[in-house]
Coordinates of N, CA and C in Angstrom, one line a residue:
M1 N 79.2 163.3 19.3 CA 78.1 163.9 18.6 C 78.5 164.1 17.3
A2 N 77.7 164.0 16.3 CA 78.1 164.1 14.8 C 77.3 165.4 14.4
S3 N 77.8 165.9 13.3 CA 76.9 167.1 12.7 C 75.7 166.5 12.2
T4 N 74.7 167.3 12.3 CA 73.3 166.8 11.9 C 72.3 168.0 11.6
T5 N 71.3 167.5 10.9 CA 70.1 168.6 10.6 C 68.9 168.0 11.3
G6 N 68.2 169.0 12.0 CA 66.9 168.8 12.4 C 66.5 169.6 13.6
N7 N 65.2 169.9 13.6 CA 64.5 170.6 14.7 C 63.0 170.4 14.4
P8 N 62.2 169.9 15.3 CA 62.8 169.1 16.4 C 63.2 167.8 16.1
A9 N 64.3 167.3 16.7 CA 64.9 166.0 16.4 C 65.9 165.6 17.5
N10 N 66.0 164.3 17.7 CA 67.1 163.8 18.4 C 68.3 163.8 17.7
V11 N 69.3 164.7 18.2 CA 70.5 164.9 17.3 C 71.7 164.3 17.9
A12 N 71.6 163.7 19.1 CA 72.7 162.9 19.7 C 72.4 162.1 20.8
A13 N 73.1 161.1 21.1 CA 72.9 160.2 22.4 C 74.2 160.4 23.3
I14 N 74.0 160.5 24.6 CA 75.0 160.6 25.4 C 75.2 159.2 26.1
S15 N 76.3 158.6 25.9 CA 76.5 157.2 26.4 C 77.3 157.2 27.7
T16 N 78.1 158.2 27.9 CA 78.9 158.3 29.2 C 78.7 159.7 29.7
M17 N 78.8 159.8 31.0 CA 78.7 161.1 31.6 C 79.5 161.0 33.0
N18 N 80.4 161.9 33.2 CA 81.0 161.9 34.4 C 80.8 163.3 35.2
F19 N 80.7 163.3 36.4 CA 80.5 164.5 37.3 C 81.6 164.7 38.4
G20 N 82.3 165.6 38.3 CA 83.5 166.0 39.1 C 84.7 164.9 38.7
T21 N 85.8 165.2 39.5 CA 86.9 164.3 39.4 C 87.4 164.0 40.8
S22 N 88.4 163.0 40.9 CA 88.8 162.7 42.2 C 89.5 163.8 42.8
G23 N 90.1 164.8 42.1 CA 90.7 166.0 42.6 C 89.8 167.0 42.8
A24 N 88.6 167.1 42.2 CA 87.6 168.1 42.4 C 86.2 167.5 42.3
P25 N 85.9 166.7 43.4 CA 84.6 166.1 43.5 C 83.4 167.1 43.7
C26 N 82.3 166.6 43.3 CA 81.0 167.4 43.5 C 80.8 167.3 45.0
T27 N 80.4 168.4 45.6 CA 80.2 168.3 47.0 C 78.7 168.9 47.5
S28 N 78.3 168.5 48.7 CA 77.1 169.0 49.2 C 77.2 169.1 50.7
V29 N 76.1 169.6 51.3 CA 76.1 169.7 52.8 C 76.2 168.3 53.4
L30 N 75.9 167.3 52.6 CA 76.0 165.8 53.1 C 77.5 165.2 52.9
G31 N 78.3 166.0 52.2 CA 79.6 165.3 51.8 C 79.8 165.3 50.4
N32 N 80.8 164.5 49.9 CA 81.1 164.3 48.5 C 79.9 163.6 47.8
V33 N 79.6 164.1 46.6 CA 78.5 163.5 45.9 C 79.0 162.6 44.8
T34 N 78.4 161.3 44.7 CA 78.7 160.4 43.6 C 77.5 160.3 42.8
T35 N 77.7 160.5 41.5 CA 76.6 160.4 40.5 C 76.9 159.4 39.5
V36 N 76.0 158.4 39.3 CA 76.1 157.5 38.3 C 75.1 157.5 37.4
A37 N 75.4 158.1 36.1 CA 74.4 158.2 35.0 C 73.9 156.9 34.4
V38 N 72.6 156.8 34.4 CA 71.9 155.6 33.6 C 71.7 156.1 32.2
T39 N 72.6 155.7 31.3 CA 72.4 156.1 29.9 C 71.8 155.1 29.1
P40 N 71.4 155.4 27.8 CA 71.8 156.7 27.2 C 70.9 157.8 27.5
W41 N 71.3 159.1 27.4 CA 70.6 160.3 27.4 C 70.5 160.8 26.0
N42 N 69.5 161.6 25.7 CA 69.5 162.1 24.3 C 69.5 163.7 24.3
V43 N 70.0 164.1 23.2 CA 70.1 165.6 23.0 C 69.1 165.8 22.0
V44 N 68.0 166.7 22.4 CA 67.0 167.0 21.5 C 67.1 168.5 21.0
A45 N 67.1 168.7 19.7 CA 67.1 170.1 19.2 C 65.7 170.4 19.0
V46 N 65.2 171.6 19.5 CA 63.9 172.0 19.4 C 63.7 173.2 18.4
D47 N 64.7 174.1 18.5 CA 64.6 175.3 17.6 C 66.1 175.7 17.3
Y48 N 66.2 176.1 16.0 CA 67.6 176.5 15.5 C 67.5 177.9 15.0
N49 N 68.4 178.8 15.4 CA 68.5 180.1 15.0 C 69.6 180.3 14.0
N50 N 69.3 180.5 12.7 CA 70.3 180.4 11.7 C 71.2 181.6 11.8
T51 N 70.7 182.9 12.3 CA 71.5 184.0 12.5 C 72.5 183.9 13.5
T52 N 72.3 183.2 14.6 CA 73.2 183.0 15.7 C 74.0 181.7 15.7
G53 N 73.5 180.6 15.1 CA 74.0 179.3 15.0 C 73.8 178.7 16.3
V54 N 72.7 179.0 17.0 CA 72.4 178.4 18.4 C 71.2 177.7 18.3
T55 N 71.3 176.4 18.8 CA 70.1 175.5 18.8 C 69.7 175.5 20.3
T56 N 68.4 175.6 20.4 CA 67.8 175.4 21.8 C 67.1 174.1 21.9
G57 N 67.2 173.5 23.0 CA 66.6 172.2 23.2 C 66.7 171.7 24.6
Y58 N 67.0 170.4 24.7 CA 67.2 169.8 26.1 C 67.9 168.4 26.0
I59 N 68.4 168.1 27.2 CA 68.9 166.8 27.3 C 67.7 165.9 28.0
G60 N 67.3 164.9 27.2 CA 66.2 164.1 27.6 C 66.7 162.7 28.2
N61 N 65.7 162.0 28.7 CA 66.0 160.8 29.2 C 66.9 160.6 30.4
V62 N 67.1 161.8 31.1 CA 68.0 161.9 32.2 C 67.7 161.0 33.3
K63 N 68.5 160.1 33.7 CA 68.4 159.3 34.8 C 69.8 159.2 35.5
A64 N 69.8 159.4 36.8 CA 71.1 159.3 37.5 C 70.8 158.9 38.9
N65 N 71.7 158.0 39.4 CA 71.6 157.5 40.8 C 72.7 158.4 41.6
V66 N 72.2 159.0 42.6 CA 73.0 160.0 43.3 C 73.2 159.5 44.8
S67 N 74.5 159.6 45.3 CA 74.7 159.4 46.7 C 75.5 160.4 47.3
A68 N 75.1 160.8 48.6 CA 76.0 161.8 49.4 C 76.0 161.4 50.8
G69 N 77.1 160.8 51.2 CA 77.2 160.2 52.5 C 76.2 158.9 52.4
V70 N 75.4 158.8 53.4 CA 74.4 157.7 53.4 C 73.2 158.0 52.7
C71 N 72.9 159.3 52.3 CA 71.7 159.6 51.5 C 71.9 159.1 50.1
K72 N 70.8 158.4 49.5 CA 70.8 158.0 48.1 C 69.4 158.3 47.5
F73 N 69.4 158.6 46.2 CA 68.2 159.0 45.6 C 68.5 158.9 44.0
T74 N 67.3 159.0 43.3 CA 67.5 158.9 41.8 C 66.8 160.2 41.4
V75 N 67.5 160.8 40.3 CA 67.1 162.0 39.6 C 66.6 161.6 38.2
T76 N 65.5 162.0 37.7 CA 65.0 161.8 36.4 C 64.4 163.0 35.7
G77 N 64.3 163.0 34.5 CA 63.6 164.0 33.7 C 64.4 164.6 32.5
K78 N 64.3 165.9 32.3 CA 65.0 166.5 31.2 C 65.6 167.8 31.8
A79 N 66.7 168.3 31.0 CA 67.4 169.5 31.4 C 67.6 170.4 30.1
S80 N 67.0 171.7 30.3 CA 67.1 172.6 29.1 C 68.5 172.8 28.7
A81 N 68.7 173.0 27.5 CA 70.1 173.2 27.1 C 70.2 174.0 25.7
T82 N 71.3 174.6 25.4 CA 71.6 175.2 24.1 C 72.9 174.7 23.6
Y83 N 73.0 174.7 22.3 CA 74.2 174.3 21.6 C 74.5 175.4 20.6
T84 N 75.9 175.9 20.7 CA 76.4 176.9 19.9 C 77.4 176.3 18.9
N85 N 77.1 176.5 17.6 CA 77.9 175.9 16.6 C 79.3 176.4 16.4
S86 N 79.5 177.8 16.7 CA 80.9 178.3 16.6 C 81.8 178.0 17.6
T87 N 81.2 177.5 18.8 CA 82.0 177.2 20.0 C 82.1 175.7 20.2
G88 N 81.1 175.0 19.8 CA 80.9 173.6 20.1 C 80.6 173.4 21.6
V89 N 79.9 174.3 22.3 CA 79.6 174.2 23.6 C 78.1 173.9 23.8
L90 N 78.0 172.8 24.5 CA 76.5 172.4 24.9 C 76.4 172.9 26.4
A91 N 75.5 174.0 26.5 CA 75.3 174.6 27.8 C 74.1 174.1 28.4
V92 N 74.1 173.3 29.5 CA 73.0 172.8 30.1 C 72.5 173.7 31.3
N93 N 71.4 174.1 31.3 CA 71.0 175.1 32.3 C 69.4 174.8 32.6
S94 N 69.2 173.7 33.3 CA 67.9 173.3 33.7 C 67.3 174.3 34.7
V95 N 65.9 174.1 34.7 CA 65.1 175.1 35.6 C 64.5 174.2 36.7
A96 N 64.1 174.7 37.8 CA 63.5 173.7 38.8 C 62.2 173.3 38.3
G97 N 62.1 172.0 38.5 CA 60.8 171.3 38.0 C 60.9 170.4 36.8
E98 N 62.1 170.6 36.0 CA 62.4 169.8 35.0 C 62.9 168.3 35.4
L99 N 63.6 168.4 36.4 CA 64.1 167.2 37.0 C 63.4 166.8 38.4
T100 N 63.2 165.5 38.6 CA 62.5 165.1 39.9 C 63.4 164.2 40.7
V101 N 63.1 164.1 41.9 CA 63.8 163.1 42.8 C 62.8 162.0 43.1
T102 N 63.3 160.8 43.0 CA 62.5 159.6 43.4 C 63.3 158.8 44.3
N103 N 62.7 158.0 45.2 CA 63.4 157.0 46.0 C 64.5 157.5 46.9
P104 N 64.2 158.7 47.6 CA 65.1 159.1 48.6 C 65.3 158.2 49.8
V105 N 66.5 157.7 50.2 CA 66.7 156.9 51.4 C 67.8 157.5 52.2
N106 N 67.4 157.6 53.5 CA 68.4 158.1 54.5 C 68.9 159.5 54.2
C107 N 67.9 160.3 53.6 CA 68.2 161.7 53.3 C 67.4 162.7 54.3
G108 N 66.6 162.2 55.2 CA 65.9 163.2 56.0 C 65.2 164.1 55.2
A109 N 65.1 165.3 55.8 CA 64.4 166.4 55.1 C 65.2 167.2 54.2
I110 N 66.5 166.8 54.0 CA 67.4 167.5 53.1 C 67.1 167.2 51.6
V111 N 66.8 166.0 51.3 CA 66.4 165.5 49.9 C 65.2 164.7 50.0
T112 N 64.0 165.2 49.5 CA 62.7 164.5 49.5 C 62.2 164.5 48.1
T113 N 61.1 164.0 47.8 CA 60.4 163.8 46.4 C 60.0 165.2 46.1
S114 N 59.9 166.2 47.1 CA 59.6 167.6 46.7 C 60.8 168.4 46.4
T115 N 62.1 167.8 46.6 CA 63.1 168.6 46.1 C 63.3 168.9 44.7
K116 N 63.6 170.0 44.1 CA 63.7 170.4 42.8 C 65.1 170.6 42.3
P117 N 66.0 169.5 42.0 CA 67.2 169.5 41.6 C 67.4 170.3 40.2
T118 N 68.6 170.9 40.0 CA 68.9 171.4 38.7 C 70.2 170.9 38.2
F119 N 70.3 171.0 36.9 CA 71.6 170.5 36.2 C 72.1 171.6 35.4
K120 N 73.4 172.0 35.7 CA 73.9 173.2 35.1 C 75.4 172.8 34.6
G121 N 75.8 173.2 33.6 CA 77.2 173.0 33.1 C 77.4 173.2 31.6
N122 N 78.7 173.6 31.3 CA 79.1 173.7 29.9 C 80.0 172.6 29.5
Y123 N 79.7 172.0 28.3 CA 80.5 170.8 28.0 C 80.9 171.1 26.5
A124 N 82.3 170.9 26.2 CA 82.9 171.1 24.9 C 82.6 169.8 24.1
V125 N 82.0 169.9 23.0 CA 81.5 168.8 22.3 C 82.4 168.6 21.0
K126 N 82.9 167.3 20.7 CA 83.6 167.1 19.5 C 83.0 165.9 18.8
V127 N 83.1 165.9 17.5 CA 82.6 164.6 16.7 C 83.5 163.4 17.3
A128 N 82.9 162.4 17.7 CA 83.7 161.2 18.4 C 84.9 160.8 17.6
G129 N 86.0 160.7 18.4 CA 87.2 160.3 17.8 C 88.0 161.3 17.0
T130 N 87.5 162.6 17.1 CA 88.1 163.7 16.2 C 88.4 164.9 17.2
S131 N 88.8 166.0 16.5 CA 88.8 167.4 17.2 C 87.9 168.2 16.6
T132 N 87.1 167.9 15.7 CA 86.1 168.6 15.0 C 84.9 168.9 15.9
I133 N 84.5 170.2 15.8 CA 83.2 170.6 16.4 C 82.1 170.3 15.5
P134 N 81.1 169.6 16.0 CA 79.9 169.3 15.0 C 79.0 170.5 14.9
T135 N 78.2 170.5 13.8 CA 77.3 171.6 13.4 C 75.9 171.0 13.5
I136 N 75.0 171.8 14.1 CA 73.7 171.4 14.2 C 72.9 172.5 13.4
V137 N 72.1 172.1 12.4 CA 71.3 173.1 11.6 C 69.9 172.7 11.6
G138 N 69.0 173.6 11.4 CA 67.6 173.3 11.5 C 66.9 172.8 10.2
S139 N 65.9 172.0 10.2 CA 65.2 171.6 9.0 C 63.9 172.3 8.9
N140 N 63.5 173.0 9.9 CA 62.1 173.7 9.8 C 62.4 175.2 9.6
P141 N 61.6 175.8 8.7 CA 61.8 177.3 8.5 C 61.6 178.1 9.8

């Protein structure tokens, strides 16, 4: 992500995304979860607070293919997020209903099209190829 000005505006694109590691995989009642992001996802700034340096917005164009054991499904939608200039943390904290499940296969009643997944996590953001924390500022008063 680069430093940028704008609200509302697309301020970044996410071209790679990893969930869990081999030493600490994501888990569920169905077993280890494998998630393959279909990118790019976009970071959209909706409102910037000049006093706090916090931008509210969302991660858009979310699409991920998920498998847990024999259960497979796709998650699509958006996920609410904030970005804090002083820390460089993109805090994703979606609410039920922002993301939807499609094409569940071999999931029984555990994952259906009525399931309301959420996406939560804090990500340290740097300008690509550097150790610099990017700054987002608003263009609307």
